PDB file of C-alpha atoms in Angstrom:
ATOM      1  CA  GLY A   1      57.365 113.347 -61.460  1.00 86.00           C
ATOM      2  CA  ALA A   2      55.786 116.763 -61.759  1.00 92.00           C
ATOM      3  CA  CYS A   3      58.722 118.432 -59.972  1.00 92.00           C
ATOM      4  CA  GLY A   4      61.257 117.069 -62.455  1.00 89.00           C
ATOM      5  CA  TYR A   5      63.151 114.868 -60.010  1.00 85.00           C
ATOM      6  CA  ASP A   6      64.052 111.665 -61.875  1.00 80.00           C
ATOM      7  CA  ASN A   7      65.083 109.665 -58.819  1.00 83.00           C
ATOM      8  CA  THR A   8      64.406 111.198 -55.416  1.00 84.00           C
ATOM      9  CA  LEU A   9      66.825 108.861 -53.643  1.00 82.00           C
ATOM     10  CA  HIS A  10      69.716 109.753 -55.944  1.00 77.00           C
ATOM     11  CA  ALA A  11      68.742 113.425 -55.816  1.00 78.00           C
ATOM     12  CA  GLY A  12      69.304 113.356 -52.051  1.00 78.00           C
ATOM     13  CA  PHE A  13      65.719 113.636 -50.865  1.00 82.00           C
ATOM     14  CA  GLY A  14      65.702 110.179 -49.282  1.00 88.00           C
ATOM     15  CA  ALA A  15      62.656 107.943 -48.957  1.00 92.00           C
ATOM     16  CA  ASN A  16      60.444 110.360 -47.005  1.00 93.00           C
ATOM     17  CA  THR A  17      58.692 112.035 -49.913  1.00 93.00           C
ATOM     18  CA  ALA A  18      55.129 112.798 -50.959  1.00 94.00           C
ATOM     19  CA  ALA A  19      52.961 113.913 -53.840  1.00 94.00           C
ATOM     20  CA  LEU A  20      50.849 116.930 -52.863  1.00 94.00           C
ATOM     21  CA  SER A  21      47.274 117.789 -53.781  1.00 94.00           C
ATOM     22  CA  GLY A  22      46.758 120.854 -55.949  1.00 94.00           C
ATOM     23  CA  ALA A  23      45.853 123.053 -52.973  1.00 93.00           C
ATOM     24  CA  LEU A  24      49.338 122.439 -51.546  1.00 92.00           C
ATOM     25  CA  PHE A  25      51.290 121.920 -54.788  1.00 93.00           C
ATOM     26  CA  ARG A  26      50.420 125.389 -56.145  1.00 92.00           C
ATOM     27  CA  ASP A  27      51.521 124.741 -59.745  1.00 92.00           C
ATOM     28  CA  GLY A  28      54.936 123.497 -58.617  1.00 92.00           C
ATOM     29  CA  GLU A  29      55.789 126.213 -56.086  1.00 90.00           C
ATOM     30  CA  ALA A  30      55.887 123.525 -53.381  1.00 91.00           C
ATOM     31  CA  CYS A  31      58.507 121.393 -55.160  1.00 91.00           C
ATOM     32  CA  GLY A  32      61.343 120.771 -52.714  1.00 89.00           C
ATOM     33  CA  ALA A  33      59.362 122.129 -49.759  1.00 90.00           C
ATOM     34  CA  CYS A  34      59.527 120.188 -46.518  1.00 90.00           C
ATOM     35  CA  TYR A  35      56.615 119.485 -44.213  1.00 90.00           C
ATOM     36  CA  GLN A  36      56.520 117.921 -40.780  1.00 91.00           C
ATOM     37  CA  LEU A  37      53.541 115.563 -40.641  1.00 91.00           C
ATOM     38  CA  ARG A  38      51.987 113.726 -37.746  1.00 90.00           C
ATOM     39  CA  CYS A  39      49.071 111.386 -37.387  1.00 90.00           C
ATOM     40  CA  ASP A  40      46.347 112.610 -35.006  1.00 90.00           C
ATOM     41  CA  TYR A  41      46.460 109.916 -32.324  1.00 90.00           C
ATOM     42  CA  ARG A  42      43.426 111.322 -30.513  1.00 90.00           C
ATOM     43  CA  ALA A  43      41.341 111.086 -33.691  1.00 88.00           C
ATOM     44  CA  ASP A  44      42.533 107.572 -34.643  1.00 88.00           C
ATOM     45  CA  PRO A  45      44.414 105.731 -31.842  1.00 90.00           C
ATOM     46  CA  LYS A  46      43.977 102.384 -33.601  1.00 89.00           C
ATOM     47  CA  TRP A  47      46.261 103.341 -36.512  1.00 88.00           C
ATOM     48  CA  CYS A  48      48.216 106.446 -35.490  1.00 90.00           C
ATOM     49  CA  LEU A  49      51.518 106.192 -33.643  1.00 93.00           C
ATOM     50  CA  ARG A  50      51.560 108.323 -30.498  1.00 94.00           C
ATOM     51  CA  ARG A  51      53.812 111.426 -30.676  1.00 93.00           C
ATOM     52  CA  ALA A  52      55.321 110.305 -33.996  1.00 92.00           C
ATOM     53  CA  SER A  53      56.185 112.718 -36.770  1.00 92.00           C
ATOM     54  CA  VAL A  54      58.051 112.610 -40.064  1.00 92.00           C
ATOM     55  CA  THR A  55      59.519 115.336 -42.241  1.00 91.00           C
ATOM     56  CA  ILE A  56      58.760 114.781 -45.914  1.00 92.00           C
ATOM     57  CA  THR A  57      59.857 116.580 -49.060  1.00 91.00           C
ATOM     58  CA  ALA A  58      57.341 117.504 -51.759  1.00 92.00           C
ATOM     59  CA  THR A  59      58.552 115.781 -54.916  1.00 93.00           C
ATOM     60  CA  ASN A  60      55.426 115.233 -57.017  1.00 94.00           C
ATOM     61  CA  PHE A  61      51.836 116.256 -57.753  1.00 96.00           C
ATOM     62  CA  CYS A  62      48.847 114.151 -56.699  1.00 94.00           C
ATOM     63  CA  PRO A  63      46.244 114.731 -59.441  1.00 93.00           C
ATOM     64  CA  SER A  64      42.509 114.936 -58.871  1.00 91.00           C
ATOM     65  CA  ASN A  65      40.870 111.530 -59.094  1.00 86.00           C
ATOM     66  CA  ASN A  66      37.730 109.540 -58.380  1.00 85.00           C
ATOM     67  CA  ASN A  67      39.482 107.196 -55.923  1.00 77.00           C
ATOM     68  CA  GLY A  68      38.129 108.855 -52.792  1.00 80.00           C
ATOM     69  CA  GLY A  69      38.846 112.325 -54.129  1.00 87.00           C
ATOM     70  CA  TRP A  70      41.561 112.973 -51.555  1.00 86.00           C
ATOM     71  CA  CYS A  71      43.719 114.924 -54.013  1.00 91.00           C
ATOM     72  CA  ASN A  72      40.778 116.918 -55.369  1.00 92.00           C
ATOM     73  CA  PRO A  73      40.416 120.616 -54.500  1.00 91.00           C
ATOM     74  CA  PRO A  74      40.159 121.984 -51.881  1.00 91.00           C
ATOM     75  CA  HIS A  75      41.722 119.079 -49.922  1.00 89.00           C
ATOM     76  CA  HIS A  76      45.171 119.480 -48.370  1.00 89.00           C
ATOM     77  CA  HIS A  77      46.449 115.956 -48.956  1.00 90.00           C
ATOM     78  CA  PHE A  78      49.828 114.214 -48.920  1.00 91.00           C
ATOM     79  CA  ASP A  79      50.184 110.979 -50.892  1.00 91.00           C
ATOM     80  CA  MET A  80      53.148 109.754 -48.853  1.00 92.00           C
ATOM     81  CA  SER A  81      55.770 107.167 -49.693  1.00 92.00           C
ATOM     82  CA  LEU A  82      55.328 103.972 -47.676  1.00 91.00           C
ATOM     83  CA  PRO A  83      58.503 104.515 -45.583  1.00 94.00           C
ATOM     84  CA  ALA A  84      57.259 107.986 -44.592  1.00 93.00           C
ATOM     85  CA  PHE A  85      53.738 106.759 -43.832  1.00 91.00           C
ATOM     86  CA  LEU A  86      55.051 103.986 -41.561  1.00 92.00           C
ATOM     87  CA  ARG A  87      56.914 106.571 -39.454  1.00 94.00           C
ATOM     88  CA  ILE A  88      53.553 107.943 -38.233  1.00 92.00           C
ATOM     89  CA  ALA A  89      51.014 105.111 -38.662  1.00 91.00           C
ATOM     90  CA  ARG A  90      50.845 101.391 -37.959  1.00 89.00           C
ATOM     91  CA  HIS A  91      51.453  98.844 -40.695  1.00 86.00           C
ATOM     92  CA  GLY A  92      48.242  97.369 -42.030  1.00 80.00           C
ATOM     93  CA  ASP A  93      46.296 100.558 -42.688  1.00 56.00           C
ATOM     94  CA  GLU A  94      48.297 102.081 -45.506  1.00 65.00           C
ATOM     95  CA  GLY A  95      45.468 104.404 -46.347  1.00 73.00           C
ATOM     96  CA  ILE A  96      43.950 107.619 -45.104  1.00 76.00           C
ATOM     97  CA  VAL A  97      44.598 108.798 -41.544  1.00 79.00           C
ATOM     98  CA  PRO A  98      43.764 112.101 -39.816  1.00 78.00           C
ATOM     99  CA  GLY A  99      46.662 114.411 -39.261  1.00 79.00           C
ATOM    100  CA  ALA A 100      48.255 117.811 -39.049  1.00 73.00           C
ATOM    101  CA  MET A 101      51.209 119.469 -40.720  1.00 72.00           C
ATOM    102  CA  GLN A 102      53.762 122.206 -40.240  1.00 70.00           C
ATOM    103  CA  GLU A 103      55.365 123.704 -43.307  1.00 67.00           C
ATOM    104  CA  GLU A 104      59.139 123.772 -42.903  1.00 63.00           C
ATOM    105  CA  ARG A 105      60.013 125.122 -46.325  1.00 52.00           C
ATOM    106  CA  ARG A 106      61.560 128.198 -44.762  1.00 42.00           C
ATOM    107  CA  SER A 107      64.003 126.361 -42.514  1.00 43.00           C
ATOM    108  CA  PRO A 108      67.622 126.932 -43.593  1.00 44.00           C
ATOM    109  CA  VAL A 109      68.526 123.238 -43.839  1.00 43.00           C
ATOM    110  CA  HIS A 110      65.622 122.324 -46.084  1.00 46.00           C
ATOM    111  CA  LEU A 111      65.979 125.532 -48.067  1.00 44.00           C
ATOM    112  CA  GLU A 112      69.608 124.756 -48.897  1.00 47.00           C
ATOM    113  CA  ARG A 113      68.589 121.308 -50.118  1.00 44.00           C
ATOM    114  CA  ALA A 114      65.785 122.793 -52.221  1.00 44.00           C
ATOM    115  CA  ILE A 115      68.184 125.296 -53.800  1.00 43.00           C
ATOM    116  CA  GLU A 116      70.617 122.540 -54.651  1.00 43.00           C
ATOM    117  CA  PHE A 117      68.068 120.332 -56.402  1.00 41.00           C
ATOM    118  CA  GLN A 118      65.668 122.751 -58.076  1.00 42.00           C
ATOM    119  CA  HIS A 119      65.834 122.598 -61.857  1.00 42.00           C
ATOM    120  CA  GLY A 120      66.457 125.829 -63.710  1.00 43.00           C
ATOM    121  CA  ASP A 121      67.898 129.192 -62.796  1.00 44.00           C
ATOM    122  CA  ASP A 122      64.515 130.848 -62.191  1.00 42.00           C
ATOM    123  CA  HIS A 123      63.684 128.420 -59.390  1.00 40.00           C
ATOM    124  CA  GLU A 124      67.088 128.884 -57.783  1.00 40.00           C
ATOM    125  CA  ARG A 125      66.827 132.665 -57.854  1.00 35.00           C
ATOM    126  CA  ARG A 126      63.340 132.566 -56.284  1.00 38.00           C
ATOM    127  CA  TRP A 127      64.480 130.300 -53.430  1.00 38.00           C
ATOM    128  CA  GLN A 128      67.637 132.360 -52.895  1.00 37.00           C
ATOM    129  CA  ARG A 129      65.624 135.588 -52.696  1.00 32.00           C
ATOM    130  CA  GLN A 130      63.391 134.050 -50.070  1.00 37.00           C
ATOM    131  CA  ARG A 131      66.365 133.103 -47.931  1.00 35.00           C
ATOM    132  CA  GLU A 132      68.111 136.451 -48.325  1.00 35.00           C
ATOM    133  CA  GLY A 133      64.861 138.206 -47.486  1.00 33.00           C
ATOM    134  CA  GLY A 134      64.846 136.594 -44.054  1.00 32.00           C
ATOM    135  CA  MET A 135      61.863 134.366 -44.733  1.00 33.00           C
ATOM    136  CA  ASP A 136      63.692 131.326 -43.410  1.00 30.00           C
ATOM    137  CA  LYS A 137      62.592 132.112 -39.847  1.00 27.00           C
ATOM    138  CA  GLY A 138      59.553 130.594 -38.206  1.00 27.00           C
ATOM    139  CA  VAL A 139      57.185 127.826 -39.078  1.00 28.00           C
ATOM    140  CA  GLU A 140      53.802 128.274 -40.688  1.00 30.00           C
ATOM    141  CA  ASN A 141      51.142 126.098 -39.053  1.00 30.00           C
ATOM    142  CA  GLN A 142      48.259 124.648 -40.994  1.00 33.00           C
ATOM    143  CA  ASN A 143      45.715 121.977 -40.191  1.00 33.00           C
ATOM    144  CA  MET A 144      44.263 119.494 -42.610  1.00 35.00           C
ATOM    145  CA  ALA A 145      41.466 116.978 -42.475  1.00 33.00           C
ATOM    146  CA  ALA A 146      43.385 113.906 -43.619  1.00 34.00           C
ATOM    147  CA  TYR A 147      46.438 112.736 -45.445  1.00 33.00           C
ATOM    148  CA  GLU A 148      47.869 109.422 -46.548  1.00 33.00           C
TER     149      GLU A 148
END
């Protein structure tokens, strides 16, 4: 994929991965970042699982397209793997559901994993600087209209 991970399972990212729209992908800066996603049960109780969340790793880019335009700018969209999607939504509507996210890229656990699997020395130095600079504290909250 666009992040250079040949096989996300063998790379240690597991099955909970997603391709991110350009607004989130930021020319590859989001590669290896982790996000906690949840389906908005109040907005769609038919398909969303109540109080469910899943932490995914950004492993690919979701290009702009004419299939609903969900990955087109300025949308904040996650094209999730099926195992990740089924952690927050009912089987049978593997499509678009309303949701919210929390970026967890700065958490120490996910940061260590990102450092280990980033390709190239430049990426590793950037991630290491962020950790040494104390940016691994806190969670940045963002809302989005919908994700898959």
